[in-house]
Amino acid sequence: MWTIFQAHAAEGETYAQDAGTSREDTYDYWFAPEASTYVAVRGEERILGMYKLQPNHVGRGAHVANASYMVSPNAQGVGVGHLLGEHSIGEARRKGYLAMQFNFVVSTNNPAIYLWKRLGFSIVGTLPKAYRHRRLGYVDAYVMYKLLEDPARWPLPEED
């Protein structure tokens, strides 16, 4: 996982963390107490990709899931991201989340945007010039959202 993270951080094109992020900080990010972390493997030791699933917010926003994904540069373009995305949607439903939200999808990350749209996510907001791309300078980031259940079927919220 560390090798995959380092590759994405050094690339500076899709992830907010920079190349100087320590191994300890990376571990804390991927294995935060509220997160469930998953990997896609080939064989016994080759990790192809990973994601973490957690509440997007605490309290009144905890019914919406958030997830972060990384695919090994050596495994991109062969469907690993799609498998991780499908798995995360299933896990979010299984854990009782009613929706999923991605807070920061870099607008130039066309493969990710295409994937998330194919899996039913919509761009619901644009954060102008919110990402400092290593090659392109400041570019937009998107907020993407997907309802996991029909809101008419959502349980009534508990009263305080």
PDB file of C-alpha atoms in Angstrom:
ATOM      1  CA  MET A   1       0.000   0.000   0.000  1.00  0.00           C
ATOM      2  CA  TRP A   2       2.854   2.356   0.816  1.00  0.00           C
ATOM      3  CA  THR A   3       4.343   1.923  -2.675  1.00  0.00           C
ATOM      4  CA  ILE A   4       1.010   2.700  -4.345  1.00  0.00           C
ATOM      5  CA  PHE A   5       0.479   5.734  -2.128  1.00  0.00           C
ATOM      6  CA  GLN A   6       3.992   7.043  -2.831  1.00  0.00           C
ATOM      7  CA  ALA A   7       3.455   6.723  -6.579  1.00  0.00           C
ATOM      8  CA  HIS A   8       0.236   8.755  -6.498  1.00  0.00           C
ATOM      9  CA  ALA A   9       1.587  11.369  -4.101  1.00  0.00           C
ATOM     10  CA  ALA A  10       4.737  11.842  -6.194  1.00  0.00           C
ATOM     11  CA  GLU A  11       2.690  12.095  -9.399  1.00  0.00           C
ATOM     12  CA  GLY A  12       0.834  15.118  -7.997  1.00  0.00           C
ATOM     13  CA  GLU A  13      -2.103  14.778 -10.379  1.00  0.00           C
ATOM     14  CA  THR A  14      -4.935  13.070  -8.496  1.00  0.00           C
ATOM     15  CA  TYR A  15      -4.401  13.085  -4.738  1.00  0.00           C
ATOM     16  CA  ALA A  16      -4.185  15.956  -2.259  1.00  0.00           C
ATOM     17  CA  GLN A  17      -1.347  14.481  -0.191  1.00  0.00           C
ATOM     18  CA  ASP A  18       2.090  15.423  -1.435  1.00  0.00           C
ATOM     19  CA  ALA A  19       5.228  13.392  -1.941  1.00  0.00           C
ATOM     20  CA  GLY A  20       6.590  14.371   1.464  1.00  0.00           C
ATOM     21  CA  THR A  21       3.777  12.667   3.380  1.00  0.00           C
ATOM     22  CA  SER A  22       5.344  10.354   5.947  1.00  0.00           C
ATOM     23  CA  ARG A  23       4.661   6.647   6.158  1.00  0.00           C
ATOM     24  CA  GLU A  24       3.120   7.210   9.609  1.00  0.00           C
ATOM     25  CA  ASP A  25       0.753   9.911   8.317  1.00  0.00           C
ATOM     26  CA  THR A  26      -0.166   7.673   5.379  1.00  0.00           C
ATOM     27  CA  TYR A  27      -0.954   4.826   7.760  1.00  0.00           C
ATOM     28  CA  ASP A  28      -3.082   7.139   9.927  1.00  0.00           C
ATOM     29  CA  TYR A  29      -4.979   8.284   6.830  1.00  0.00           C
ATOM     30  CA  TRP A  30      -5.733   4.809   5.434  1.00  0.00           C
ATOM     31  CA  PHE A  31      -6.393   3.181   8.797  1.00  0.00           C
ATOM     32  CA  ALA A  32      -8.263   5.936  10.637  1.00  0.00           C
ATOM     33  CA  PRO A  33     -10.420   4.579  13.475  1.00  0.00           C
ATOM     34  CA  GLU A  34     -13.680   5.297  11.633  1.00  0.00           C
ATOM     35  CA  ALA A  35     -12.461   3.822   8.320  1.00  0.00           C
ATOM     36  CA  SER A  36     -12.794   0.341   6.878  1.00  0.00           C
ATOM     37  CA  THR A  37      -9.881  -0.334   4.522  1.00  0.00           C
ATOM     38  CA  TYR A  38      -9.882  -2.869   1.670  1.00  0.00           C
ATOM     39  CA  VAL A  39      -7.327  -4.054  -0.884  1.00  0.00           C
ATOM     40  CA  ALA A  40      -7.580  -5.836  -4.223  1.00  0.00           C
ATOM     41  CA  VAL A  41      -4.868  -8.464  -4.490  1.00  0.00           C
ATOM     42  CA  ARG A  42      -3.453 -10.757  -7.102  1.00  0.00           C
ATOM     43  CA  GLY A  43      -1.907 -13.857  -5.652  1.00  0.00           C
ATOM     44  CA  GLU A  44      -0.845 -13.652  -2.044  1.00  0.00           C
ATOM     45  CA  GLU A  45       1.259 -10.523  -1.982  1.00  0.00           C
ATOM     46  CA  ARG A  46       0.609  -8.228  -4.952  1.00  0.00           C
ATOM     47  CA  ILE A  47      -1.752  -5.380  -4.076  1.00  0.00           C
ATOM     48  CA  LEU A  48      -3.450  -3.977  -7.169  1.00  0.00           C
ATOM     49  CA  GLY A  49      -5.462  -1.263  -5.489  1.00  0.00           C
ATOM     50  CA  MET A  50      -7.080  -0.111  -2.288  1.00  0.00           C
ATOM     51  CA  TYR A  51      -9.857   1.979  -0.843  1.00  0.00           C
ATOM     52  CA  LYS A  52     -11.122   3.162   2.481  1.00  0.00           C
ATOM     53  CA  LEU A  53     -14.759   3.696   3.403  1.00  0.00           C
ATOM     54  CA  GLN A  54     -15.907   5.930   6.234  1.00  0.00           C
ATOM     55  CA  PRO A  55     -18.639   8.377   7.215  1.00  0.00           C
ATOM     56  CA  ASN A  56     -18.400  11.621   5.269  1.00  0.00           C
ATOM     57  CA  HIS A  57     -19.213  13.526   8.460  1.00  0.00           C
ATOM     58  CA  VAL A  58     -20.047  12.760  12.069  1.00  0.00           C
ATOM     59  CA  GLY A  59     -23.469  12.971  13.677  1.00  0.00           C
ATOM     60  CA  ARG A  60     -26.167  14.250  11.342  1.00  0.00           C
ATOM     61  CA  GLY A  61     -24.030  13.581   8.258  1.00  0.00           C
ATOM     62  CA  ALA A  62     -22.912  10.068   9.210  1.00  0.00           C
ATOM     63  CA  HIS A  63     -25.505   8.371   6.961  1.00  0.00           C
ATOM     64  CA  VAL A  64     -23.449   9.466   3.923  1.00  0.00           C
ATOM     65  CA  ALA A  65     -20.317   7.470   3.144  1.00  0.00           C
ATOM     66  CA  ASN A  66     -17.049   8.817   1.822  1.00  0.00           C
ATOM     67  CA  ALA A  67     -14.365   6.751   0.138  1.00  0.00           C
ATOM     68  CA  SER A  68     -10.824   7.212  -1.166  1.00  0.00           C
ATOM     69  CA  TYR A  69      -9.249   4.976  -3.798  1.00  0.00           C
ATOM     70  CA  MET A  70      -5.842   4.250  -5.282  1.00  0.00           C
ATOM     71  CA  VAL A  71      -4.900   1.772  -7.999  1.00  0.00           C
ATOM     72  CA  SER A  72      -1.331   0.662  -8.551  1.00  0.00           C
ATOM     73  CA  PRO A  73       0.188   2.376 -11.605  1.00  0.00           C
ATOM     74  CA  ASN A  74       0.994  -1.152 -12.856  1.00  0.00           C
ATOM     75  CA  ALA A  75      -2.685  -2.166 -12.676  1.00  0.00           C
ATOM     76  CA  GLN A  76      -4.415   0.867 -14.160  1.00  0.00           C
ATOM     77  CA  GLY A  77      -6.702   0.502 -17.143  1.00  0.00           C
ATOM     78  CA  VAL A  78      -7.653  -3.130 -16.546  1.00  0.00           C
ATOM     79  CA  GLY A  79     -10.766  -2.705 -14.375  1.00  0.00           C
ATOM     80  CA  VAL A  80      -9.331  -2.679 -10.861  1.00  0.00           C
ATOM     81  CA  GLY A  81     -10.842   0.738 -10.129  1.00  0.00           C
ATOM     82  CA  HIS A  82     -14.233  -0.449 -11.365  1.00  0.00           C
ATOM     83  CA  LEU A  83     -14.063  -3.506  -9.106  1.00  0.00           C
ATOM     84  CA  LEU A  84     -13.052  -1.357  -6.126  1.00  0.00           C
ATOM     85  CA  GLY A  85     -15.862   1.090  -6.889  1.00  0.00           C
ATOM     86  CA  GLU A  86     -18.497  -1.633  -7.142  1.00  0.00           C
ATOM     87  CA  HIS A  87     -17.211  -3.273  -3.972  1.00  0.00           C
ATOM     88  CA  SER A  88     -17.267   0.010  -2.056  1.00  0.00           C
ATOM     89  CA  ILE A  89     -20.858   0.741  -3.112  1.00  0.00           C
ATOM     90  CA  GLY A  90     -21.894  -2.726  -1.938  1.00  0.00           C
ATOM     91  CA  GLU A  91     -20.041  -2.311   1.344  1.00  0.00           C
ATOM     92  CA  ALA A  92     -21.573   1.119   1.894  1.00  0.00           C
ATOM     93  CA  ARG A  93     -25.046  -0.341   1.412  1.00  0.00           C
ATOM     94  CA  ARG A  94     -24.224  -3.299   3.669  1.00  0.00           C
ATOM     95  CA  LYS A  95     -23.040  -0.913   6.393  1.00  0.00           C
ATOM     96  CA  GLY A  96     -26.299   1.035   6.168  1.00  0.00           C
ATOM     97  CA  TYR A  97     -25.141   4.192   4.413  1.00  0.00           C
ATOM     98  CA  LEU A  98     -27.878   5.895   2.401  1.00  0.00           C
ATOM     99  CA  ALA A  99     -25.605   7.782  -0.018  1.00  0.00           C
ATOM    100  CA  MET A 100     -21.955   8.243  -0.997  1.00  0.00           C
ATOM    101  CA  GLN A 101     -20.089  11.491  -1.523  1.00  0.00           C
ATOM    102  CA  PHE A 102     -16.648  12.163  -2.935  1.00  0.00           C
ATOM    103  CA  ASN A 103     -15.519  15.567  -1.709  1.00  0.00           C
ATOM    104  CA  PHE A 104     -12.535  16.192  -3.953  1.00  0.00           C
ATOM    105  CA  VAL A 105     -12.326  14.578  -7.403  1.00  0.00           C
ATOM    106  CA  VAL A 106      -9.704  16.413  -9.448  1.00  0.00           C
ATOM    107  CA  SER A 107     -11.359  17.726 -12.622  1.00  0.00           C
ATOM    108  CA  THR A 108      -8.490  16.566 -14.845  1.00  0.00           C
ATOM    109  CA  ASN A 109      -8.725  12.977 -13.562  1.00  0.00           C
ATOM    110  CA  ASN A 110     -10.832  11.858 -16.522  1.00  0.00           C
ATOM    111  CA  PRO A 111     -10.595   8.096 -15.868  1.00  0.00           C
ATOM    112  CA  ALA A 112     -11.968   8.544 -12.340  1.00  0.00           C
ATOM    113  CA  ILE A 113     -14.740  10.918 -13.429  1.00  0.00           C
ATOM    114  CA  TYR A 114     -15.771   8.540 -16.207  1.00  0.00           C
ATOM    115  CA  LEU A 115     -15.749   5.585 -13.780  1.00  0.00           C
ATOM    116  CA  TRP A 116     -17.805   7.339 -11.115  1.00  0.00           C
ATOM    117  CA  LYS A 117     -20.366   8.508 -13.661  1.00  0.00           C
ATOM    118  CA  ARG A 118     -20.630   4.929 -15.007  1.00  0.00           C
ATOM    119  CA  LEU A 119     -21.292   3.772 -11.430  1.00  0.00           C
ATOM    120  CA  GLY A 120     -24.097   6.302 -11.010  1.00  0.00           C
ATOM    121  CA  PHE A 121     -22.386   9.286  -9.380  1.00  0.00           C
ATOM    122  CA  SER A 122     -23.182  12.842 -10.445  1.00  0.00           C
ATOM    123  CA  ILE A 123     -21.118  15.990 -10.197  1.00  0.00           C
ATOM    124  CA  VAL A 124     -23.070  18.125  -7.729  1.00  0.00           C
ATOM    125  CA  GLY A 125     -20.547  20.887  -7.226  1.00  0.00           C
ATOM    126  CA  THR A 126     -17.358  22.436  -8.542  1.00  0.00           C
ATOM    127  CA  LEU A 127     -14.617  23.822  -6.321  1.00  0.00           C
ATOM    128  CA  PRO A 128     -12.874  26.381  -8.545  1.00  0.00           C
ATOM    129  CA  LYS A 129      -9.081  26.054  -8.664  1.00  0.00           C
ATOM    130  CA  ALA A 130      -9.113  23.958  -5.467  1.00  0.00           C
ATOM    131  CA  TYR A 131      -6.355  21.523  -6.503  1.00  0.00           C
ATOM    132  CA  ARG A 132      -2.726  22.423  -7.160  1.00  0.00           C
ATOM    133  CA  HIS A 133      -1.849  20.051 -10.007  1.00  0.00           C
ATOM    134  CA  ARG A 134       1.861  19.305 -10.344  1.00  0.00           C
ATOM    135  CA  ARG A 135       1.943  20.043 -14.106  1.00  0.00           C
ATOM    136  CA  LEU A 136      -1.124  22.157 -14.838  1.00  0.00           C
ATOM    137  CA  GLY A 137      -1.215  24.488 -11.857  1.00  0.00           C
ATOM    138  CA  TYR A 138      -4.536  25.232 -10.201  1.00  0.00           C
ATOM    139  CA  VAL A 139      -7.451  23.156 -11.506  1.00  0.00           C
ATOM    140  CA  ASP A 140     -11.017  22.584 -10.336  1.00  0.00           C
ATOM    141  CA  ALA A 141     -12.141  19.757  -8.086  1.00  0.00           C
ATOM    142  CA  TYR A 142     -15.592  18.182  -8.141  1.00  0.00           C
ATOM    143  CA  VAL A 143     -17.943  16.988  -5.442  1.00  0.00           C
ATOM    144  CA  MET A 144     -19.648  13.807  -6.654  1.00  0.00           C
ATOM    145  CA  TYR A 145     -22.695  12.156  -5.082  1.00  0.00           C
ATOM    146  CA  LYS A 146     -24.780   9.003  -5.396  1.00  0.00           C
ATOM    147  CA  LEU A 147     -27.924   7.967  -3.556  1.00  0.00           C
ATOM    148  CA  LEU A 148     -27.652   4.323  -2.543  1.00  0.00           C
ATOM    149  CA  GLU A 149     -31.358   3.933  -1.779  1.00  0.00           C
ATOM    150  CA  ASP A 150     -34.547   5.660  -2.864  1.00  0.00           C
ATOM    151  CA  PRO A 151     -35.038   8.466  -0.289  1.00  0.00           C
ATOM    152  CA  ALA A 152     -38.705   7.448   0.033  1.00  0.00           C
ATOM    153  CA  ARG A 153     -37.434   4.218   1.618  1.00  0.00           C
ATOM    154  CA  TRP A 154     -35.049   5.875   4.056  1.00  0.00           C
ATOM    155  CA  PRO A 155     -35.804   5.241   7.716  1.00  0.00           C
ATOM    156  CA  LEU A 156     -37.192   8.120   9.725  1.00  0.00           C
ATOM    157  CA  PRO A 157     -34.484   9.903  11.684  1.00  0.00           C
ATOM    158  CA  GLU A 158     -34.389   9.309  15.392  1.00  0.00           C
ATOM    159  CA  GLU A 159     -35.550  12.214  17.513  1.00  0.00           C
ATOM    160  CA  ASP A 160     -33.047  13.936  19.786  1.00  0.00           C
TER     161      ASP A 160
END
